[in-house]
Coordinates of C-alpha atoms and ligand atoms in Angstrom, one line a residue:
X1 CA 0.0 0.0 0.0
X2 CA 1.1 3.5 -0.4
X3 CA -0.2 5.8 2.3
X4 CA -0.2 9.4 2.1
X5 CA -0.2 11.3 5.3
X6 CA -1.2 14.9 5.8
X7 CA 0.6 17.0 8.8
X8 CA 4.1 18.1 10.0
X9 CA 4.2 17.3 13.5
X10 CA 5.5 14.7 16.0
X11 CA 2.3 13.2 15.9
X12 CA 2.7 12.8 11.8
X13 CA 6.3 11.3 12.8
X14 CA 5.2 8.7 15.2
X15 CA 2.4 8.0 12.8
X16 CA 5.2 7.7 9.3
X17 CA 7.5 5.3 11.8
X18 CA 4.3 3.2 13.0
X19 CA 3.0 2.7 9.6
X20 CA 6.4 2.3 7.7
X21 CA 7.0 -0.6 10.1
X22 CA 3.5 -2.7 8.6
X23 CA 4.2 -6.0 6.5
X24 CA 1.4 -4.1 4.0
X25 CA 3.2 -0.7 3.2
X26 CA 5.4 0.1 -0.1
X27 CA 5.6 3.5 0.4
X28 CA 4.8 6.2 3.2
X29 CA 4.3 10.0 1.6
X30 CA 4.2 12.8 3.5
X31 CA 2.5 16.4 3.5
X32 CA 4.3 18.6 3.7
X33 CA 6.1 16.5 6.9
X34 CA 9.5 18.1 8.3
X35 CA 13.3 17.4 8.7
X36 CA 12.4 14.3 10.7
X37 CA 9.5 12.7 8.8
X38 CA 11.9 12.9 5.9
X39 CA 14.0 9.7 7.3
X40 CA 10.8 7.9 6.7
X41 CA 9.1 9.3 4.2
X42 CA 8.8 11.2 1.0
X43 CA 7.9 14.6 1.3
X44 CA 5.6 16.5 -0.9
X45 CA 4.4 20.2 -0.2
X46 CA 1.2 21.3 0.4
X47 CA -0.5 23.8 2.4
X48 CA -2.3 22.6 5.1
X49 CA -4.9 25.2 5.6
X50 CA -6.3 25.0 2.0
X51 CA -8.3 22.1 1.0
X52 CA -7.6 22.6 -2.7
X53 CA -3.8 22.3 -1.7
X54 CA -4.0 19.4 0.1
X55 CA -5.9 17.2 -3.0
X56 CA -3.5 17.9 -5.3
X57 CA -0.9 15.9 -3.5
X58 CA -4.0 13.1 -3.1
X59 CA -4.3 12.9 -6.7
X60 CA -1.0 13.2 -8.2
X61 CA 0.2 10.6 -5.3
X62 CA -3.1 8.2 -5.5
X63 CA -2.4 6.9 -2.4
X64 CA -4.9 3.6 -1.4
X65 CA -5.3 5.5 2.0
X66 CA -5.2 8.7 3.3
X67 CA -4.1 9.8 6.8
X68 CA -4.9 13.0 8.5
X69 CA -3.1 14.5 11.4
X70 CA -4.1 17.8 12.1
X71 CA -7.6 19.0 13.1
X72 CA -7.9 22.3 10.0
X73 CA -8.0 19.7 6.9
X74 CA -10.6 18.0 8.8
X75 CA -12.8 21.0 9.7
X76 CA -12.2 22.0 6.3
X77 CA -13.9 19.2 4.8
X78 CA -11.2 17.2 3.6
X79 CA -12.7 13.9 4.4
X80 CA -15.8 14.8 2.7
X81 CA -14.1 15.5 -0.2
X82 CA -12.0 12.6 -0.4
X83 CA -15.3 10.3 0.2
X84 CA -16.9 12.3 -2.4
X85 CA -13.9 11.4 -4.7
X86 CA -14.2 7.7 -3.2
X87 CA -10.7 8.2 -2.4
X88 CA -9.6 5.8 1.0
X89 CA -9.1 8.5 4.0
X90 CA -8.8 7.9 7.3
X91 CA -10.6 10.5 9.7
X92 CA -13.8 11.7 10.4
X93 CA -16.1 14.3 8.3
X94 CA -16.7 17.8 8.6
X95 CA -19.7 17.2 10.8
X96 CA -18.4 14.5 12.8
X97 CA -15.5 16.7 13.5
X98 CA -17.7 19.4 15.1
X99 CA -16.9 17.3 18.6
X100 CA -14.0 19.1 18.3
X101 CA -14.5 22.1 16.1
X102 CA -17.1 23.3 18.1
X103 CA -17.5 22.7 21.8
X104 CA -21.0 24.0 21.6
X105 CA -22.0 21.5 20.0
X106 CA -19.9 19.0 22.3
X107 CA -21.6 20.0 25.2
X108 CA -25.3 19.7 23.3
X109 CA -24.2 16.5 22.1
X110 CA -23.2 15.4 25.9
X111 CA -26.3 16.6 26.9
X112 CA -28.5 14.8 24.5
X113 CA -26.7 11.6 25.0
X114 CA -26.3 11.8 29.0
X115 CA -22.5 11.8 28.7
X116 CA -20.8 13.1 31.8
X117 CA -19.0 16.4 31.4
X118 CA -19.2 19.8 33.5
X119 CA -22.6 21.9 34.0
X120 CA -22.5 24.7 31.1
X121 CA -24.2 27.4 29.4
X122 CA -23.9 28.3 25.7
X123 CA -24.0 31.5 24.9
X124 CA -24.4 33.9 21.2
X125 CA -24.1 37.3 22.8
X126 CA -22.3 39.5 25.6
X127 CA -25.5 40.2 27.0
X128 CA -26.5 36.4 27.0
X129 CA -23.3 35.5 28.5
X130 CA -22.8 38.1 30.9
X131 CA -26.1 37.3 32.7
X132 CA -25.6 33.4 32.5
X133 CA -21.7 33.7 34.2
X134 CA -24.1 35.0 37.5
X135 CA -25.4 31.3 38.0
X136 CA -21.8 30.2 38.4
X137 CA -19.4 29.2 40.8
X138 CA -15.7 30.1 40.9
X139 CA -13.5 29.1 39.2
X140 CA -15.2 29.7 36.2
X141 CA -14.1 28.2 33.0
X142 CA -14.2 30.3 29.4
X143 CA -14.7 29.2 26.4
X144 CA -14.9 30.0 22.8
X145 CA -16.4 27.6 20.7
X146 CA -14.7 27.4 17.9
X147 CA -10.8 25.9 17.0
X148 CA -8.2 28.2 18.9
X149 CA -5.0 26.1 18.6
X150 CA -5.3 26.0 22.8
X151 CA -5.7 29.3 23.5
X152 CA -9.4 29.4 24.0
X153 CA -10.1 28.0 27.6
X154 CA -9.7 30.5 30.0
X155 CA -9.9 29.5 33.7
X156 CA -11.0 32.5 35.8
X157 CA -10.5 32.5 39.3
X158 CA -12.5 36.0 39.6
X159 CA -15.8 37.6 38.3
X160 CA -14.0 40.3 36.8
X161 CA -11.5 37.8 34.7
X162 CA -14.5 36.0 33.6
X163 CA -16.2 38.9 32.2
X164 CA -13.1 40.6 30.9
X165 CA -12.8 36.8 28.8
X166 CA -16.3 37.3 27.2
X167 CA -15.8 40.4 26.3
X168 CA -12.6 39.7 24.8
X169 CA -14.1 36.8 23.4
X170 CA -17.2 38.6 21.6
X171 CA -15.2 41.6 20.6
X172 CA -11.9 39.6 19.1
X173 CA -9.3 41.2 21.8
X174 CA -8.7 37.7 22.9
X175 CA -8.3 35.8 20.0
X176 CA -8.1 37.8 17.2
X177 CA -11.5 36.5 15.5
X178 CA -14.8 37.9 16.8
X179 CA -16.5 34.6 18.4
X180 CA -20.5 34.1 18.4
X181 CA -20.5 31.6 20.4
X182 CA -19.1 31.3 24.0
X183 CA -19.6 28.7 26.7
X184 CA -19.2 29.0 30.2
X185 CA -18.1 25.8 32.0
X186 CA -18.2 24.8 35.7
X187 CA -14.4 24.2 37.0
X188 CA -14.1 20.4 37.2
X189 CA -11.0 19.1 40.0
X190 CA -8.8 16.1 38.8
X191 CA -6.4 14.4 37.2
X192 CA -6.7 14.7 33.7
X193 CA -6.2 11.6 31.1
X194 CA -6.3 11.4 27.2
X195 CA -8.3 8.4 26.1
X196 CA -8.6 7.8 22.2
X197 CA -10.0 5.2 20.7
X198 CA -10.0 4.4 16.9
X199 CA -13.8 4.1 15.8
X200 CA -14.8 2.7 12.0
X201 CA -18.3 4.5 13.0
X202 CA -19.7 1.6 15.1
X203 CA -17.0 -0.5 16.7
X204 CA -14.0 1.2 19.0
X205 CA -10.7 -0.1 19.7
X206 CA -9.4 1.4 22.6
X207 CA -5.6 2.6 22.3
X208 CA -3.3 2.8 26.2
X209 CA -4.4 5.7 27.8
X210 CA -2.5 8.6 28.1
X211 CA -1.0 11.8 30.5
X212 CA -0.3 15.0 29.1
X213 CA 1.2 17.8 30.5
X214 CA 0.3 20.9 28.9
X215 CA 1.4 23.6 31.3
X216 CA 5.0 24.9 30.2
X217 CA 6.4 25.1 33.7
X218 CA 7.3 22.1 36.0
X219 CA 5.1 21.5 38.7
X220 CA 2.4 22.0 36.1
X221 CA 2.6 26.3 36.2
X222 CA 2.7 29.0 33.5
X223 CA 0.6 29.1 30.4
X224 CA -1.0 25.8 28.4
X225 CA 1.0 24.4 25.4
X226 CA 0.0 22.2 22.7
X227 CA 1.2 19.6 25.3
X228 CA 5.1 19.5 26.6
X229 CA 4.9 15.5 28.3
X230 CA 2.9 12.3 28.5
X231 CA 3.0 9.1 30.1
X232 CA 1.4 5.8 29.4
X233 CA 1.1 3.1 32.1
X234 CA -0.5 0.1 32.4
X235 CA -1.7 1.5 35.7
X236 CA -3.5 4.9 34.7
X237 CA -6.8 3.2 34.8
X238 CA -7.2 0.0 36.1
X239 CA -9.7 -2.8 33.9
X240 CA -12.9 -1.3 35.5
X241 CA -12.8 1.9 35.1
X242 CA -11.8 1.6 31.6
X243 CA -15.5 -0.4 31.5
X244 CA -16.8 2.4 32.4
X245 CA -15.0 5.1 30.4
X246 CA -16.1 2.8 27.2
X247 CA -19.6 2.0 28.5
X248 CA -20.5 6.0 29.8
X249 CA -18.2 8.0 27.3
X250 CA -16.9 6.2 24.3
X251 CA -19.7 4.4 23.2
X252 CA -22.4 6.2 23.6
X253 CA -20.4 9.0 21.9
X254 CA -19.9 7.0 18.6
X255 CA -23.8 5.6 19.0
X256 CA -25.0 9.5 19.6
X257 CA -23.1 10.0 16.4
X258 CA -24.2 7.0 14.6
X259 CA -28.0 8.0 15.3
X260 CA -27.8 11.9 14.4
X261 CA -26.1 10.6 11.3
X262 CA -23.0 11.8 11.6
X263 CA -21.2 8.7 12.2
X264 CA -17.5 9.6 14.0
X265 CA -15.2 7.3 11.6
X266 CA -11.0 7.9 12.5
X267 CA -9.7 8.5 16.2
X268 CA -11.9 9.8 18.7
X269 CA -9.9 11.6 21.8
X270 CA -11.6 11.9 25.0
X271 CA -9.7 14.6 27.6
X272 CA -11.3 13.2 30.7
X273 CA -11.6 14.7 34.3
X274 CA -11.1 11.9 36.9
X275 CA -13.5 13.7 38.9
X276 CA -14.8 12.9 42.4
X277 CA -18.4 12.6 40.7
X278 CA -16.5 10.2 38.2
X279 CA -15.0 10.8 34.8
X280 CA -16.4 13.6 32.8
X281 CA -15.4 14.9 29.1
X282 CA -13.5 18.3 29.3
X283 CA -13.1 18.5 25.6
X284 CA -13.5 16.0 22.5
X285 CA -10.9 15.9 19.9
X286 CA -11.3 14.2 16.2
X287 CA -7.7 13.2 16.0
X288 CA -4.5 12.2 17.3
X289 CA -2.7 14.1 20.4
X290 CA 0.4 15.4 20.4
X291 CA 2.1 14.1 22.0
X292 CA 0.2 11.6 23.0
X293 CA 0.8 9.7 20.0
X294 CA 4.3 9.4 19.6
X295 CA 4.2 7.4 23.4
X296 CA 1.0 5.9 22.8
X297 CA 2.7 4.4 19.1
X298 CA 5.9 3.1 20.6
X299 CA 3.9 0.8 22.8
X300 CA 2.2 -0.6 20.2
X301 CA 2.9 -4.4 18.8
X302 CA 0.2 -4.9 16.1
X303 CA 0.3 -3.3 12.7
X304 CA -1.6 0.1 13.3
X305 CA -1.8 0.4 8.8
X306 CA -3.9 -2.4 9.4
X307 CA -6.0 -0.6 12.2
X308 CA -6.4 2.1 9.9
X309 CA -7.4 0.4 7.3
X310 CA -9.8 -1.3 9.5
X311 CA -11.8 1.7 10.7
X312 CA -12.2 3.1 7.2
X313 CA -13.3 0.0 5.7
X314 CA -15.5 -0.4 8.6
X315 CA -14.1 -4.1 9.8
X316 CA -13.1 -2.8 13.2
X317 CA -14.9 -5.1 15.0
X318 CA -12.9 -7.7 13.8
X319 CA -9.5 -6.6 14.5
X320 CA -7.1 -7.0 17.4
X321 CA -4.8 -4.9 18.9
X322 CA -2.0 -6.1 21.1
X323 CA 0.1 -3.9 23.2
X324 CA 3.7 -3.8 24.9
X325 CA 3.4 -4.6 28.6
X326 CA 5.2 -1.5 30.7
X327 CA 5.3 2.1 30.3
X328 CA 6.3 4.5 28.0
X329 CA 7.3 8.4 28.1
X330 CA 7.6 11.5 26.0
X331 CA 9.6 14.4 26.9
X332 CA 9.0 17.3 24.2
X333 CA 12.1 20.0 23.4
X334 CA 10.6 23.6 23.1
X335 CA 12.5 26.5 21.7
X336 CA 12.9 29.4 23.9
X337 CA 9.9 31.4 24.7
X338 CA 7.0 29.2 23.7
X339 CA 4.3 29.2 23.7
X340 CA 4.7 32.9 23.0
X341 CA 7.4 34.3 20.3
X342 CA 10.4 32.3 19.9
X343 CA 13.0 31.7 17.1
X344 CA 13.9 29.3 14.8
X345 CA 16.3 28.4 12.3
X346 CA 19.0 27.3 15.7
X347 CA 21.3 24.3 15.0
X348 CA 20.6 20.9 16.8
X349 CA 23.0 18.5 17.6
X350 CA 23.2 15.0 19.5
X351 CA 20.2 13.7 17.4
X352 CA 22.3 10.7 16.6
X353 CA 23.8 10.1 19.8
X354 CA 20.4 10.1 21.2
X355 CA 18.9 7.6 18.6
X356 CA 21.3 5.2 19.8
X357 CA 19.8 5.0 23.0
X358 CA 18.2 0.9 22.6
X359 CA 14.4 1.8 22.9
X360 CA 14.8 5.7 22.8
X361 CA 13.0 7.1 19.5
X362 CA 13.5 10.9 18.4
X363 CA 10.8 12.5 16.9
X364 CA 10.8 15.3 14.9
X365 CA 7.9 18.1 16.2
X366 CA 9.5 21.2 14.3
X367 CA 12.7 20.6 12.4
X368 CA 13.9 21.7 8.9
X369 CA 16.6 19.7 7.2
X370 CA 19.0 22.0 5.8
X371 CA 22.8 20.5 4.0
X372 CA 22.7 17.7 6.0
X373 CA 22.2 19.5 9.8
X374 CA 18.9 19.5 11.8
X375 CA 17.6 23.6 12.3
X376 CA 14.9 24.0 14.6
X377 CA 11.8 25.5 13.1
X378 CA 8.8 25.6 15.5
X379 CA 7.5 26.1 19.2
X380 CA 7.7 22.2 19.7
X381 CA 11.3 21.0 18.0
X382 CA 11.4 17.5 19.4
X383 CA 9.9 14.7 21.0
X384 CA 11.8 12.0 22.9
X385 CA 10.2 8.8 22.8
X386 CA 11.0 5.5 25.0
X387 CA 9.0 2.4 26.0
X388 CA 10.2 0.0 28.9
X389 CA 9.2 -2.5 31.4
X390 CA 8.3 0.5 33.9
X391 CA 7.5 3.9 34.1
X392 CA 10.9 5.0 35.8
X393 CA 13.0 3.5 32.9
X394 CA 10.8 4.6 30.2
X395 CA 11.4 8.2 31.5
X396 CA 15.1 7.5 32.3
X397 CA 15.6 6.2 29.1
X398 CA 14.1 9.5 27.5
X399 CA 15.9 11.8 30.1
X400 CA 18.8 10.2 29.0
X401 CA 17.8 10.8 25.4
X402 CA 17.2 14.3 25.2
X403 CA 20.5 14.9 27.7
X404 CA 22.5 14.3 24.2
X405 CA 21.0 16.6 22.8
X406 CA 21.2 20.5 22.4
X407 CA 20.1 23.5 20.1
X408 CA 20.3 27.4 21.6
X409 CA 17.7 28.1 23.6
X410 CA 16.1 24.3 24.5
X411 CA 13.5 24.0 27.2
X412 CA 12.2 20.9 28.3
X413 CA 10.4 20.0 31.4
X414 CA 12.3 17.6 33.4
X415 CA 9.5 16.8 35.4
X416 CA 7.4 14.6 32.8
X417 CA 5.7 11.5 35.3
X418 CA 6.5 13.2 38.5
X419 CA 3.1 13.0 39.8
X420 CA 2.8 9.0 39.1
X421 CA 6.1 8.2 40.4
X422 CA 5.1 10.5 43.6
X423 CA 1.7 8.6 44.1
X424 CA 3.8 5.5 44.0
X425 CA 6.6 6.2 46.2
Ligands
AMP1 P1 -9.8 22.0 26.4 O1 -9.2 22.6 25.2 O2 -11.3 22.1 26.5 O3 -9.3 20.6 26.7 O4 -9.2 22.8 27.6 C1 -7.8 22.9 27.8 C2 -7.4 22.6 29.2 O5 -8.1 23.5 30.1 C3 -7.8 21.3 29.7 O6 -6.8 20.3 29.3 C4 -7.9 21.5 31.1 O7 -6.6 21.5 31.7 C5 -8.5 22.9 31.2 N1 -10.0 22.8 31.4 C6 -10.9 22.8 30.4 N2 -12.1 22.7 30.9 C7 -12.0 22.7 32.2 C8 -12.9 22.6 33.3 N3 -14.2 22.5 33.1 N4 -12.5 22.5 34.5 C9 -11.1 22.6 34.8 N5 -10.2 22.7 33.8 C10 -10.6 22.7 32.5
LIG2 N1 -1.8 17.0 23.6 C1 -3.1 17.6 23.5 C2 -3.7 17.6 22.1 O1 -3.2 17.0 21.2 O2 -4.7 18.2 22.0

């Protein structure tokens, strides 16, 4: 099979070194993809906010499937134009997206389908919004409802922060882009955990859950990032509650979409609050995490092309997936200053020294390759990958990792775990 997939992140990378391992692939083609992805696959360009863009690499490649990373092509309507084409894509439609796209119509959709997630109110003006913030507690949580790359949450610890946040939102100070559509959220207390699943529309395959950490200082401080950690353990959830998490959350979620006729087809995450009323949704995503993925990926023994495959062709019920006993870890290398301004363009080194490391895997998050040397070109640059018997080696092993490695300015958190290796000790 040739498999085309669309994104430049370490989520793409993990996913370009997962499906280059299958028994079924010829060829793995990237768009565009970075300095990284290029050690594993062809690189094509293509511009990943423009639909038109993104099918001419589908059609001069004709790949058998399609992969998509990123959540624009998808609420873009990518996948409906590839089915349109009966072209083979993996993810989910424009409307089956909206779990993600707009959390509006998450939290309607939750409601409709008794799926636990925090008390809300949606509102389409100031006014609306103003009045509705006076039946809540604080905290208060803010939201826009549209796609803000994770800068749209705001978590108000006063009445006048929450109000300053809707009126940023409605008027575009915030953001940049004028919402119509805000939701106010009830503060939920917990540990958080990313659960995907990979759905064909009917059946789910669960995939190890997940920890992010998506604060940018240790001790979890300082602003949100597109994610700077994760763990997997065997022990995040234990076998119950991960009954219940598919009986109260996943499944009805894929049913509720099933019935409205939207059916969820690709990989459904779930960021969960381990509440002390239970586990509730905070936020639905359409895709793969980053960088949950690249730690969730190098845990996994079965051929995930054939997974894939499986959810577009709709066979999912069918197929198995088995999984390395253990841990794994992710530590992510950020340049200097992000999540705010940062430069790029810096020189890394100790990328081979690193890959040398037995069970350590480098992947690339935001790299150009430029006459043979790695240059750093995003917020995320790297993400340090190991799996192991146990949680302590998997992070030693990606401690050690990223140790070999420098560029000017790297920031990592060295803390990645800390909170399950605490409850432990
Ligand atoms: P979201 O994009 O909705 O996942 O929100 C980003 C982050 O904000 C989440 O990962 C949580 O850490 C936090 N957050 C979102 N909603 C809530 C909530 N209702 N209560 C507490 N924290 C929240
Ligand atoms: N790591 C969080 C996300 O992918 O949304």
């Amino acid at each position: 099979m040739k498999v085309l997939i669309i994104g430049s992140g370490g989520r793409e990378h993990a996913l370009a070194w997962a499906i280059r391992k299958s028994p079924r692939v010829g060829e793995v083609v990237c768009a565009p993809g970075n300095g990284g992805i290029a050690q594993v696959a062809r690189l094509v360009n293509a511009n990943q906010k423009d639909v038109n863009d993104l099918l001419r690499p589908v059609v001069a490649e004709n790949p058998d499937l399609t992969v998509v990373g990123p959540e624009v092509p998808l609420a873009l309507g990518l996948v409906d134009e590839m089915q349109r084409r009966s072209l083979a894509v993996f993810g989910p439609t424009r409307a089956a997206a909206m779990l993600e796209t707009s959390k509006a119509f998450a939290k309607r959709f939750m409601q409709r389908h008794k799926i636990p997630t925090a008390n809300y109110a949606v509102s389409a003006t100031q006014e609306e919004a103003l009045e509705a913030l006076e039946l809540f507690h604080l905290p208060v949580v803010i939201k826009a409802d549209g796609l803000a790359a994770g800068k749209g949450v705001l978590i108000c610890n006063t009445k006048k922060e929450a109000q300053d946040a809707i009126t940023g939102l409605f008027s575009g100070k915030l953001l940049g882009t004028v919402e119509t559509s805000v939701v106010i959220e009830e503060f939920l207390e917990g540990e958080e955990i990313s659960f995907l699943v990979l759905s064909d529309g009917k059946h789910v395959a669960p995939l190890v859950p997940a920890q992010d950490h998506k604060r940018i200082g240790e001790g979890d401080t300082g602003p949100n990032t597109g994610g700077m950690g994760v763990y997997t353990t065997d022990a995040i959830l234990d076998p119950q509650m991960r009954e219940w998490i598919m009986n109260h959350i996943v499944q009805p979620t894929i049913d509720g979409m099933a019935a409205e006729d939207t059916p969820f087809a690709g990989v459904l995450y779930c960021g969960l609050m381990m509440t002390a009323r239970g586990p509730m949704v905070l936020e639905y995503n359409a895709r793969f995490g980053d960088p949950e993925t690249q730690a969730i990926l190098v845990r996994l023994e079965s051929d995930l092309l054939e997974g894939l495959a499986a959810c577009v062709e709709g066979r999912l019920g069918s197929t198995e997936f088995r999984w390395r006993q253990g841990a794994s870890a992710c530590v992510v290398a950020a340049s200097q200053g992000y999540p705010g301004s940062y430069i790029t363009g810096q020189q890394i080194t100790g990328l081979d020294e690193a890959a040398k490391i037995t069970g350590v895997e480098v992947f690339h998050a935001g790299t150009t390759l430029l006459d043979g040397s790695y240059l750093t070109n995003g917020g995320r640059v790297l993400a340090v990958t190991a799996a192991a018997d146990s949680l302590e080696n998997a992070l030693g092993l990606a401690y050690e990792g990223i140790g070999k490695i420098h560029f000017d300015g790297m920031y990592y958190r060295r803390d990645i775990g800390y909170r399950a290796l605490k409850s432990r000790a």
